[in-house]
Amino acid sequence: MKRLFLFVAVVAVVSLVAFSGAFAADAKKDAKAEPKTQTVTGEIVDLGCYLDHGAHGEKHAECALHCVQGGMPMGLLADGNKVYVLTLSHENGDPYAKCKEWVAKQVKVTGKVMTGGGMQALEVDAVELAPAAAAK
Ligand SMILES: [Cu+2]
């Protein structure tokens, strides 16, 4: 009888450990991924026109500038048509302001990549014209 009790106790402890392990794994899966600083190359687009009718590039530059000056959110159109919403850095707003001038141009943006709510965003900590565009 004592043995049986010991066996039950061991089974209980083992399953408890297994359970908490599973919970820990679940919690990890639900936790937001730690934002990672990345440098992404792409074209700055005005999100309204890009998402509505795929407008971007040189021929849409004038409209894009107008849209962004009016307050349209900006995105970075990277390789593989991956689009990041550009967000303002709290520490330094200058690079974001620069993006407003460089809309429709190829740039390199460095900052935190954030995901959530079905979106992905890139904080503009630094921006420079990409070599291809700078050479033009
Ligand atoms: Cu536009």
mmCIF file of N, CA and C and ligand atoms in Angstrom:
data_model
loop_
_atom_site.group_PDB
_atom_site.id
_atom_site.type_symbol
_atom_site.label_atom_id
_atom_site.label_comp_id
_atom_site.label_asym_id
_atom_site.label_seq_id
_atom_site.Cartn_x
_atom_site.Cartn_y
_atom_site.Cartn_z
ATOM 1 N N MET A 1 0.830 -1.209 0.000
ATOM 2 C CA MET A 1 0.000 0.000 0.000
ATOM 3 C C MET A 1 0.861 1.254 0.000
ATOM 4 N N LYS A 2 1.916 1.180 0.795
ATOM 5 C CA LYS A 2 2.832 2.319 0.850
ATOM 6 C C LYS A 2 3.471 2.575 -0.532
ATOM 7 N N ARG A 3 3.738 1.428 -1.176
ATOM 8 C CA ARG A 3 4.367 1.514 -2.497
ATOM 9 C C ARG A 3 3.446 2.185 -3.505
ATOM 10 N N LEU A 4 2.195 1.793 -3.451
ATOM 11 C CA LEU A 4 1.206 2.354 -4.370
ATOM 12 C C LEU A 4 1.111 3.866 -4.173
ATOM 13 N N PHE A 5 1.110 4.249 -2.889
ATOM 14 C CA PHE A 5 1.027 5.671 -2.585
ATOM 15 C C PHE A 5 2.216 6.430 -3.179
ATOM 16 N N LEU A 6 3.368 5.819 -3.015
ATOM 17 C CA LEU A 6 4.589 6.436 -3.542
ATOM 18 C C LEU A 6 4.487 6.583 -5.054
ATOM 19 N N PHE A 7 3.989 5.516 -5.682
ATOM 20 C CA PHE A 7 3.844 5.533 -7.140
ATOM 21 C C PHE A 7 2.908 6.663 -7.577
ATOM 22 N N VAL A 8 1.779 6.776 -6.914
ATOM 23 C CA VAL A 8 0.800 7.822 -7.257
ATOM 24 C C VAL A 8 1.422 9.203 -7.071
ATOM 25 N N ALA A 9 2.166 9.338 -5.968
ATOM 26 C CA ALA A 9 2.806 10.622 -5.687
ATOM 27 C C ALA A 9 3.800 10.982 -6.786
ATOM 28 N N VAL A 10 4.568 9.990 -7.231
ATOM 29 C CA VAL A 10 5.561 10.246 -8.283
ATOM 30 C C VAL A 10 4.856 10.640 -9.579
ATOM 31 N N VAL A 11 3.789 9.904 -9.921
ATOM 32 C CA VAL A 11 3.047 10.216 -11.145
ATOM 33 C C VAL A 11 2.500 11.640 -11.066
ATOM 34 N N ALA A 12 1.984 12.015 -9.903
ATOM 35 C CA ALA A 12 1.415 13.352 -9.729
ATOM 36 C C ALA A 12 2.474 14.431 -9.937
ATOM 37 N N VAL A 13 3.627 14.218 -9.345
ATOM 38 C CA VAL A 13 4.694 15.219 -9.463
ATOM 39 C C VAL A 13 5.164 15.330 -10.913
ATOM 40 N N VAL A 14 5.339 14.166 -11.545
ATOM 41 C CA VAL A 14 5.819 14.171 -12.933
ATOM 42 C C VAL A 14 4.828 14.891 -13.839
ATOM 43 N N SER A 15 3.521 14.606 -13.670
ATOM 44 C CA SER A 15 2.563 15.255 -14.560
ATOM 45 C C SER A 15 2.475 16.750 -14.266
ATOM 46 N N LEU A 16 2.659 17.129 -13.019
ATOM 47 C CA LEU A 16 2.650 18.554 -12.662
ATOM 48 C C LEU A 16 3.793 19.279 -13.369
ATOM 49 N N VAL A 17 4.948 18.654 -13.346
ATOM 50 C CA VAL A 17 6.120 19.257 -13.984
ATOM 51 C C VAL A 17 5.888 19.375 -15.490
ATOM 52 N N ALA A 18 5.340 18.295 -16.077
ATOM 53 C CA ALA A 18 5.080 18.301 -17.510
ATOM 54 C C ALA A 18 4.087 19.410 -17.862
ATOM 55 N N PHE A 19 3.047 19.538 -17.045
ATOM 56 C CA PHE A 19 2.022 20.559 -17.247
ATOM 57 C C PHE A 19 2.599 21.964 -17.222
ATOM 58 N N SER A 20 3.348 22.244 -16.174
ATOM 59 C CA SER A 20 3.878 23.607 -16.041
ATOM 60 C C SER A 20 4.840 23.894 -17.183
ATOM 61 N N GLY A 21 5.520 22.858 -17.660
ATOM 62 C CA GLY A 21 6.404 23.032 -18.814
ATOM 63 C C GLY A 21 5.598 23.448 -20.029
ATOM 64 N N ALA A 22 4.450 22.785 -20.232
ATOM 65 C CA ALA A 22 3.597 23.099 -21.372
ATOM 66 C C ALA A 22 3.074 24.528 -21.265
ATOM 67 N N PHE A 23 2.704 24.918 -20.048
ATOM 68 C CA PHE A 23 2.213 26.285 -19.843
ATOM 69 C C PHE A 23 3.301 27.310 -20.137
ATOM 70 N N ALA A 24 4.490 26.997 -19.684
ATOM 71 C CA ALA A 24 5.604 27.914 -19.910
ATOM 72 C C ALA A 24 5.833 28.093 -21.405
ATOM 73 N N ALA A 25 5.748 27.000 -22.155
ATOM 74 C CA ALA A 25 5.941 27.066 -23.597
ATOM 75 C C ALA A 25 4.842 27.918 -24.227
ATOM 76 N N ASP A 26 3.598 27.751 -23.749
ATOM 77 C CA ASP A 26 2.478 28.541 -24.257
ATOM 78 C C ASP A 26 2.694 30.022 -23.990
ATOM 79 N N ALA A 27 3.116 30.320 -22.782
ATOM 80 C CA ALA A 27 3.335 31.717 -22.408
ATOM 81 C C ALA A 27 4.391 32.331 -23.309
ATOM 82 N N LYS A 28 5.398 31.560 -23.622
ATOM 83 C CA LYS A 28 6.471 32.032 -24.476
ATOM 84 C C LYS A 28 5.949 32.343 -25.872
ATOM 85 N N LYS A 29 5.071 31.462 -26.367
ATOM 86 C CA LYS A 29 4.513 31.626 -27.703
ATOM 87 C C LYS A 29 3.674 32.901 -27.769
ATOM 88 N N ASP A 30 2.934 33.193 -26.681
ATOM 89 C CA ASP A 30 2.052 34.356 -26.653
ATOM 90 C C ASP A 30 2.812 35.662 -26.462
ATOM 91 N N ALA A 31 3.956 35.569 -25.815
ATOM 92 C CA ALA A 31 4.728 36.789 -25.549
ATOM 93 C C ALA A 31 5.131 37.426 -26.866
ATOM 94 N N LYS A 32 5.123 38.753 -26.901
ATOM 95 C CA LYS A 32 5.534 39.452 -28.114
ATOM 96 C C LYS A 32 7.023 39.266 -28.321
ATOM 97 N N ALA A 33 7.381 39.098 -29.572
ATOM 98 C CA ALA A 33 8.795 38.958 -29.891
ATOM 99 C C ALA A 33 9.503 40.256 -29.522
ATOM 100 N N GLU A 34 10.634 40.142 -28.919
ATOM 101 C CA GLU A 34 11.443 41.299 -28.534
ATOM 102 C C GLU A 34 11.805 42.072 -29.810
ATOM 103 N N PRO A 35 11.512 43.385 -29.862
ATOM 104 C CA PRO A 35 11.822 44.131 -31.079
ATOM 105 C C PRO A 35 13.319 44.078 -31.382
ATOM 106 N N LYS A 36 13.608 43.888 -32.671
ATOM 107 C CA LYS A 36 14.995 43.751 -33.082
ATOM 108 C C LYS A 36 15.357 44.920 -33.989
ATOM 109 N N THR A 37 16.511 45.505 -33.792
ATOM 110 C CA THR A 37 16.945 46.590 -34.671
ATOM 111 C C THR A 37 17.443 46.005 -35.978
ATOM 112 N N GLN A 38 16.913 46.541 -37.073
ATOM 113 C CA GLN A 38 17.302 46.056 -38.391
ATOM 114 C C GLN A 38 17.483 47.229 -39.336
ATOM 115 N N THR A 39 18.223 46.983 -40.408
ATOM 116 C CA THR A 39 18.315 47.964 -41.484
ATOM 117 C C THR A 39 17.591 47.377 -42.681
ATOM 118 N N VAL A 40 16.566 48.095 -43.138
ATOM 119 C CA VAL A 40 15.753 47.597 -44.247
ATOM 120 C C VAL A 40 15.857 48.584 -45.407
ATOM 121 N N THR A 41 16.112 48.047 -46.594
ATOM 122 C CA THR A 41 16.186 48.869 -47.800
ATOM 123 C C THR A 41 14.870 48.772 -48.543
ATOM 124 N N GLY A 42 14.396 49.897 -49.025
ATOM 125 C CA GLY A 42 13.150 49.879 -49.793
ATOM 126 C C GLY A 42 12.742 51.275 -50.187
ATOM 127 N N GLU A 43 11.550 51.342 -50.779
ATOM 128 C CA GLU A 43 11.029 52.640 -51.216
ATOM 129 C C GLU A 43 10.011 53.146 -50.199
ATOM 130 N N ILE A 44 10.094 54.416 -49.880
ATOM 131 C CA ILE A 44 9.087 55.008 -48.996
ATOM 132 C C ILE A 44 7.826 55.250 -49.830
ATOM 133 N N VAL A 45 6.724 54.709 -49.362
ATOM 134 C CA VAL A 45 5.459 54.868 -50.104
ATOM 135 C C VAL A 45 4.423 55.533 -49.207
ATOM 136 N N ASP A 46 3.457 56.199 -49.834
ATOM 137 C CA ASP A 46 2.318 56.648 -49.039
ATOM 138 C C ASP A 46 1.355 55.462 -49.017
ATOM 139 N N LEU A 47 0.988 55.069 -47.821
ATOM 140 C CA LEU A 47 0.262 53.799 -47.654
ATOM 141 C C LEU A 47 -1.114 53.801 -48.296
ATOM 142 N N GLY A 48 -1.774 54.946 -48.300
ATOM 143 C CA GLY A 48 -3.117 55.006 -48.891
ATOM 144 C C GLY A 48 -3.094 54.614 -50.347
ATOM 145 N N CYS A 49 -2.233 55.269 -51.124
ATOM 146 C CA CYS A 49 -2.181 55.009 -52.565
ATOM 147 C C CYS A 49 -1.589 53.636 -52.851
ATOM 148 N N TYR A 50 -0.612 53.226 -52.047
ATOM 149 C CA TYR A 50 -0.002 51.919 -52.308
ATOM 150 C C TYR A 50 -0.996 50.793 -52.048
ATOM 151 N N LEU A 51 -1.677 50.859 -50.922
ATOM 152 C CA LEU A 51 -2.595 49.765 -50.587
ATOM 153 C C LEU A 51 -3.857 49.806 -51.447
ATOM 154 N N ASP A 52 -4.265 51.003 -51.856
ATOM 155 C CA ASP A 52 -5.482 51.127 -52.659
ATOM 156 C C ASP A 52 -5.266 50.677 -54.097
ATOM 157 N N HIS A 53 -4.197 51.160 -54.726
ATOM 158 C CA HIS A 53 -4.012 50.789 -56.136
ATOM 159 C C HIS A 53 -2.551 50.538 -56.508
ATOM 160 N N GLY A 54 -1.763 50.171 -55.492
ATOM 161 C CA GLY A 54 -0.387 49.742 -55.775
ATOM 162 C C GLY A 54 0.518 50.840 -56.307
ATOM 163 N N ALA A 55 0.101 52.107 -56.130
ATOM 164 C CA ALA A 55 0.878 53.211 -56.681
ATOM 165 C C ALA A 55 2.177 53.410 -55.909
ATOM 166 N N HIS A 56 3.271 53.546 -56.637
ATOM 167 C CA HIS A 56 4.571 53.874 -56.034
ATOM 168 C C HIS A 56 5.532 54.219 -57.155
ATOM 169 N N GLY A 57 6.742 54.561 -56.769
ATOM 170 C CA GLY A 57 7.768 54.846 -57.776
ATOM 171 C C GLY A 57 7.719 56.269 -58.295
ATOM 172 N N GLU A 58 8.629 56.523 -59.227
ATOM 173 C CA GLU A 58 8.843 57.863 -59.793
ATOM 174 C C GLU A 58 7.547 58.512 -60.275
ATOM 175 N N LYS A 59 6.747 57.756 -61.030
ATOM 176 C CA LYS A 59 5.568 58.356 -61.653
ATOM 177 C C LYS A 59 4.503 58.753 -60.631
ATOM 178 N N HIS A 60 4.639 58.222 -59.433
ATOM 179 C CA HIS A 60 3.668 58.571 -58.398
ATOM 180 C C HIS A 60 4.279 59.505 -57.351
ATOM 181 N N ALA A 61 5.510 59.913 -57.566
ATOM 182 C CA ALA A 61 6.238 60.688 -56.551
ATOM 183 C C ALA A 61 5.505 61.968 -56.131
ATOM 184 N N GLU A 62 4.962 62.683 -57.110
ATOM 185 C CA GLU A 62 4.306 63.958 -56.815
ATOM 186 C C GLU A 62 3.085 63.746 -55.924
ATOM 187 N N CYS A 63 2.287 62.755 -56.273
ATOM 188 C CA CYS A 63 1.090 62.440 -55.485
ATOM 189 C C CYS A 63 1.503 61.973 -54.092
ATOM 190 N N ALA A 64 2.544 61.140 -54.029
ATOM 191 C CA ALA A 64 2.995 60.591 -52.745
ATOM 192 C C ALA A 64 3.440 61.710 -51.798
ATOM 193 N N LEU A 65 4.154 62.670 -52.360
ATOM 194 C CA LEU A 65 4.622 63.809 -51.574
ATOM 195 C C LEU A 65 3.429 64.599 -51.030
ATOM 196 N N HIS A 66 2.478 64.829 -51.909
ATOM 197 C CA HIS A 66 1.265 65.555 -51.544
ATOM 198 C C HIS A 66 0.510 64.804 -50.443
ATOM 199 N N CYS A 67 0.360 63.490 -50.620
ATOM 200 C CA CYS A 67 -0.366 62.663 -49.654
ATOM 201 C C CYS A 67 0.312 62.712 -48.287
ATOM 202 N N VAL A 68 1.635 62.544 -48.277
ATOM 203 C CA VAL A 68 2.378 62.489 -47.011
ATOM 204 C C VAL A 68 2.348 63.840 -46.314
ATOM 205 N N GLN A 69 2.439 64.909 -47.087
ATOM 206 C CA GLN A 69 2.365 66.246 -46.480
ATOM 207 C C GLN A 69 0.995 66.480 -45.843
ATOM 208 N N GLY A 70 -0.006 65.823 -46.400
ATOM 209 C CA GLY A 70 -1.358 65.936 -45.857
ATOM 210 C C GLY A 70 -1.592 65.059 -44.635
ATOM 211 N N GLY A 71 -0.590 64.249 -44.289
ATOM 212 C CA GLY A 71 -0.714 63.419 -43.084
ATOM 213 C C GLY A 71 -0.907 61.943 -43.346
ATOM 214 N N MET A 72 -0.825 61.534 -44.595
ATOM 215 C CA MET A 72 -0.943 60.106 -44.925
ATOM 216 C C MET A 72 0.207 59.326 -44.282
ATOM 217 N N PRO A 73 -0.081 58.191 -43.649
ATOM 218 C CA PRO A 73 1.018 57.402 -43.076
ATOM 219 C C PRO A 73 1.943 56.859 -44.165
ATOM 220 N N MET A 74 3.201 56.724 -43.780
ATOM 221 C CA MET A 74 4.207 56.227 -44.724
ATOM 222 C C MET A 74 4.533 54.767 -44.445
ATOM 223 N N GLY A 75 4.895 54.077 -45.510
ATOM 224 C CA GLY A 75 5.359 52.698 -45.372
ATOM 225 C C GLY A 75 6.677 52.543 -46.091
ATOM 226 N N LEU A 76 7.387 51.476 -45.750
ATOM 227 C CA LEU A 76 8.599 51.147 -46.487
ATOM 228 C C LEU A 76 8.326 49.872 -47.264
ATOM 229 N N LEU A 77 8.375 50.012 -48.589
ATOM 230 C CA LEU A 77 8.141 48.875 -49.483
ATOM 231 C C LEU A 77 9.474 48.184 -49.720
ATOM 232 N N ALA A 78 9.654 47.052 -49.054
ATOM 233 C CA ALA A 78 10.934 46.343 -49.137
ATOM 234 C C ALA A 78 10.829 45.203 -50.145
ATOM 235 N N ASP A 79 11.905 44.449 -50.269
ATOM 236 C CA ASP A 79 11.937 43.307 -51.186
ATOM 237 C C ASP A 79 10.767 42.370 -50.939
ATOM 238 N N GLY A 80 10.280 41.775 -51.992
ATOM 239 C CA GLY A 80 9.199 40.804 -51.885
ATOM 240 C C GLY A 80 7.882 41.459 -51.507
ATOM 241 N N ASN A 81 7.747 42.760 -51.825
ATOM 242 C CA ASN A 81 6.524 43.515 -51.527
ATOM 243 C C ASN A 81 6.139 43.481 -50.052
ATOM 244 N N LYS A 82 7.149 43.347 -49.202
ATOM 245 C CA LYS A 82 6.898 43.387 -47.768
ATOM 246 C C LYS A 82 6.842 44.864 -47.364
ATOM 247 N N VAL A 83 5.762 45.255 -46.712
ATOM 248 C CA VAL A 83 5.597 46.665 -46.355
ATOM 249 C C VAL A 83 5.623 46.845 -44.837
ATOM 250 N N TYR A 84 6.452 47.784 -44.402
ATOM 251 C CA TYR A 84 6.522 48.150 -42.987
ATOM 252 C C TYR A 84 5.885 49.529 -42.820
ATOM 253 N N VAL A 85 5.050 49.669 -41.815
ATOM 254 C CA VAL A 85 4.565 51.001 -41.459
ATOM 255 C C VAL A 85 5.726 51.716 -40.776
ATOM 256 N N LEU A 86 6.007 52.928 -41.189
ATOM 257 C CA LEU A 86 7.103 53.677 -40.567
ATOM 258 C C LEU A 86 6.580 54.437 -39.357
ATOM 259 N N THR A 87 7.316 54.334 -38.255
ATOM 260 C CA THR A 87 6.905 55.052 -37.038
ATOM 261 C C THR A 87 8.011 55.988 -36.572
ATOM 262 N N LEU A 88 7.573 56.980 -35.843
ATOM 263 C CA LEU A 88 8.453 58.047 -35.353
ATOM 264 C C LEU A 88 9.239 57.587 -34.123
ATOM 265 N N SER A 89 10.521 57.902 -34.105
ATOM 266 C CA SER A 89 11.321 57.630 -32.910
ATOM 267 C C SER A 89 11.053 58.710 -31.868
ATOM 268 N N HIS A 90 10.847 58.296 -30.627
ATOM 269 C CA HIS A 90 10.597 59.274 -29.566
ATOM 270 C C HIS A 90 11.861 60.065 -29.222
ATOM 271 N N GLU A 91 13.018 59.449 -29.475
ATOM 272 C CA GLU A 91 14.277 60.097 -29.116
ATOM 273 C C GLU A 91 14.665 61.178 -30.121
ATOM 274 N N ASN A 92 14.371 60.901 -31.403
ATOM 275 C CA ASN A 92 14.807 61.823 -32.450
ATOM 276 C C ASN A 92 13.831 61.736 -33.630
ATOM 277 N N GLY A 93 13.089 62.801 -33.844
ATOM 278 C CA GLY A 93 12.083 62.810 -34.912
ATOM 279 C C GLY A 93 12.643 63.200 -36.271
ATOM 280 N N ASP A 94 13.908 63.622 -36.311
ATOM 281 C CA ASP A 94 14.476 64.120 -37.568
ATOM 282 C C ASP A 94 14.505 63.090 -38.703
ATOM 283 N N PRO A 95 14.933 61.847 -38.416
ATOM 284 C CA PRO A 95 14.961 60.872 -39.513
ATOM 285 C C PRO A 95 13.563 60.618 -40.103
ATOM 286 N N TYR A 96 12.554 60.627 -39.254
ATOM 287 C CA TYR A 96 11.181 60.420 -39.748
ATOM 288 C C TYR A 96 10.768 61.594 -40.638
ATOM 289 N N ALA A 97 11.146 62.808 -40.206
ATOM 290 C CA ALA A 97 10.836 64.000 -40.997
ATOM 291 C C ALA A 97 11.537 63.924 -42.356
ATOM 292 N N LYS A 98 12.742 63.377 -42.348
ATOM 293 C CA LYS A 98 13.506 63.208 -43.593
ATOM 294 C C LYS A 98 12.760 62.270 -44.548
ATOM 295 N N CYS A 99 12.144 61.231 -43.990
ATOM 296 C CA CYS A 99 11.392 60.280 -44.808
ATOM 297 C C CYS A 99 10.281 60.982 -45.581
ATOM 298 N N LYS A 100 9.684 62.003 -44.968
ATOM 299 C CA LYS A 100 8.603 62.734 -45.640
ATOM 300 C C LYS A 100 9.108 63.430 -46.899
ATOM 301 N N GLU A 101 10.388 63.827 -46.871
ATOM 302 C CA GLU A 101 10.977 64.463 -48.058
ATOM 303 C C GLU A 101 11.375 63.411 -49.084
ATOM 304 N N TRP A 102 11.711 62.236 -48.609
ATOM 305 C CA TRP A 102 12.256 61.200 -49.487
ATOM 306 C C TRP A 102 11.216 60.183 -49.922
ATOM 307 N N VAL A 103 9.964 60.518 -49.781
ATOM 308 C CA VAL A 103 8.908 59.607 -50.206
ATOM 309 C C VAL A 103 9.075 59.327 -51.708
ATOM 310 N N ALA A 104 8.847 58.085 -52.099
ATOM 311 C CA ALA A 104 9.021 57.576 -53.474
ATOM 312 C C ALA A 104 10.487 57.310 -53.828
ATOM 313 N N LYS A 105 11.389 57.538 -52.878
ATOM 314 C CA LYS A 105 12.813 57.247 -53.128
ATOM 315 C C LYS A 105 13.231 55.953 -52.422
ATOM 316 N N GLN A 106 14.337 55.381 -52.928
ATOM 317 C CA GLN A 106 14.924 54.193 -52.306
ATOM 318 C C GLN A 106 15.776 54.638 -51.126
ATOM 319 N N VAL A 107 15.522 54.071 -49.987
ATOM 320 C CA VAL A 107 16.270 54.452 -48.788
ATOM 321 C C VAL A 107 16.637 53.212 -47.968
ATOM 322 N N LYS A 108 17.488 53.461 -46.993
ATOM 323 C CA LYS A 108 17.818 52.441 -45.995
ATOM 324 C C LYS A 108 17.344 52.987 -44.663
ATOM 325 N N VAL A 109 16.437 52.273 -44.022
ATOM 326 C CA VAL A 109 15.935 52.700 -42.722
ATOM 327 C C VAL A 109 16.458 51.739 -41.654
ATOM 328 N N THR A 110 16.992 52.298 -40.582
ATOM 329 C CA THR A 110 17.452 51.485 -39.463
ATOM 330 C C THR A 110 16.592 51.786 -38.242
ATOM 331 N N GLY A 111 16.111 50.739 -37.612
ATOM 332 C CA GLY A 111 15.313 50.913 -36.408
ATOM 333 C C GLY A 111 14.711 49.604 -35.956
ATOM 334 N N LYS A 112 13.892 49.713 -34.907
ATOM 335 C CA LYS A 112 13.234 48.543 -34.333
ATOM 336 C C LYS A 112 12.150 48.029 -35.266
ATOM 337 N N VAL A 113 12.128 46.711 -35.486
ATOM 338 C CA VAL A 113 11.017 46.100 -36.210
ATOM 339 C C VAL A 113 10.015 45.618 -35.173
ATOM 340 N N MET A 114 8.771 46.039 -35.333
ATOM 341 C CA MET A 114 7.720 45.688 -34.371
ATOM 342 C C MET A 114 6.572 45.013 -35.096
ATOM 343 N N THR A 115 5.982 44.021 -34.455
ATOM 344 C CA THR A 115 4.812 43.374 -35.051
ATOM 345 C C THR A 115 3.697 43.313 -34.026
ATOM 346 N N GLY A 116 2.476 43.316 -34.513
ATOM 347 C CA GLY A 116 1.319 43.229 -33.638
ATOM 348 C C GLY A 116 0.085 43.698 -34.363
ATOM 349 N N GLY A 117 -1.052 43.177 -33.972
ATOM 350 C CA GLY A 117 -2.312 43.593 -34.579
ATOM 351 C C GLY A 117 -2.357 43.337 -36.072
ATOM 352 N N GLY A 118 -1.654 42.297 -36.505
ATOM 353 C CA GLY A 118 -1.650 41.983 -37.933
ATOM 354 C C GLY A 118 -0.799 42.945 -38.750
ATOM 355 N N MET A 119 0.028 43.721 -38.070
ATOM 356 C CA MET A 119 0.854 44.696 -38.788
ATOM 357 C C MET A 119 2.320 44.500 -38.457
ATOM 358 N N GLN A 120 3.145 45.084 -39.294
ATOM 359 C CA GLN A 120 4.564 45.159 -38.971
ATOM 360 C C GLN A 120 5.000 46.594 -39.198
ATOM 361 N N ALA A 121 5.816 47.059 -38.293
ATOM 362 C CA ALA A 121 6.245 48.452 -38.368
ATOM 363 C C ALA A 121 7.737 48.539 -38.148
ATOM 364 N N LEU A 122 8.287 49.640 -38.613
ATOM 365 C CA LEU A 122 9.719 49.889 -38.482
ATOM 366 C C LEU A 122 9.883 51.300 -37.936
ATOM 367 N N GLU A 123 10.524 51.400 -36.781
ATOM 368 C CA GLU A 123 10.763 52.707 -36.197
ATOM 369 C C GLU A 123 11.939 53.356 -36.915
ATOM 370 N N VAL A 124 11.763 54.605 -37.285
ATOM 371 C CA VAL A 124 12.819 55.285 -38.044
ATOM 372 C C VAL A 124 13.816 55.938 -37.090
ATOM 373 N N ASP A 125 14.853 55.181 -36.734
ATOM 374 C CA ASP A 125 15.924 55.726 -35.883
ATOM 375 C C ASP A 125 16.981 56.413 -36.741
ATOM 376 N N ALA A 126 17.117 55.926 -37.972
ATOM 377 C CA ALA A 126 18.064 56.526 -38.913
ATOM 378 C C ALA A 126 17.607 56.219 -40.330
ATOM 379 N N VAL A 127 17.868 57.142 -41.246
ATOM 380 C CA VAL A 127 17.531 56.904 -42.644
ATOM 381 C C VAL A 127 18.583 57.543 -43.531
ATOM 382 N N GLU A 128 18.899 56.863 -44.620
ATOM 383 C CA GLU A 128 19.801 57.432 -45.620
ATOM 384 C C GLU A 128 19.320 56.990 -46.993
ATOM 385 N N LEU A 129 19.664 57.773 -48.006
ATOM 386 C CA LEU A 129 19.298 57.377 -49.354
ATOM 387 C C LEU A 129 20.071 56.110 -49.704
ATOM 388 N N ALA A 130 19.405 55.184 -50.355
ATOM 389 C CA ALA A 130 20.083 53.953 -50.757
ATOM 390 C C ALA A 130 20.999 54.278 -51.933
ATOM 391 N N PRO A 131 22.135 53.604 -52.053
ATOM 392 C CA PRO A 131 23.122 53.924 -53.098
ATOM 393 C C PRO A 131 22.527 54.048 -54.498
ATOM 394 N N ALA A 132 21.623 53.166 -54.868
ATOM 395 C CA ALA A 132 21.052 53.195 -56.223
ATOM 396 C C ALA A 132 20.366 54.535 -56.480
ATOM 397 N N ALA A 133 19.606 55.003 -55.498
ATOM 398 C CA ALA A 133 18.874 56.259 -55.657
ATOM 399 C C ALA A 133 19.829 57.442 -55.595
ATOM 400 N N ALA A 134 20.840 57.348 -54.730
ATOM 401 C CA ALA A 134 21.781 58.446 -54.559
ATOM 402 C C ALA A 134 22.579 58.664 -55.843
ATOM 403 N N ALA A 135 22.827 57.573 -56.593
ATOM 404 C CA ALA A 135 23.616 57.653 -57.804
ATOM 405 C C ALA A 135 22.860 58.330 -58.944
ATOM 406 N N LYS A 136 21.520 58.277 -58.919
ATOM 407 C CA LYS A 136 20.698 58.837 -59.985
ATOM 408 C C LYS A 136 20.879 60.347 -60.138
HETATM 409 CU CU CU B 1 -0.635 59.365 -53.239
#
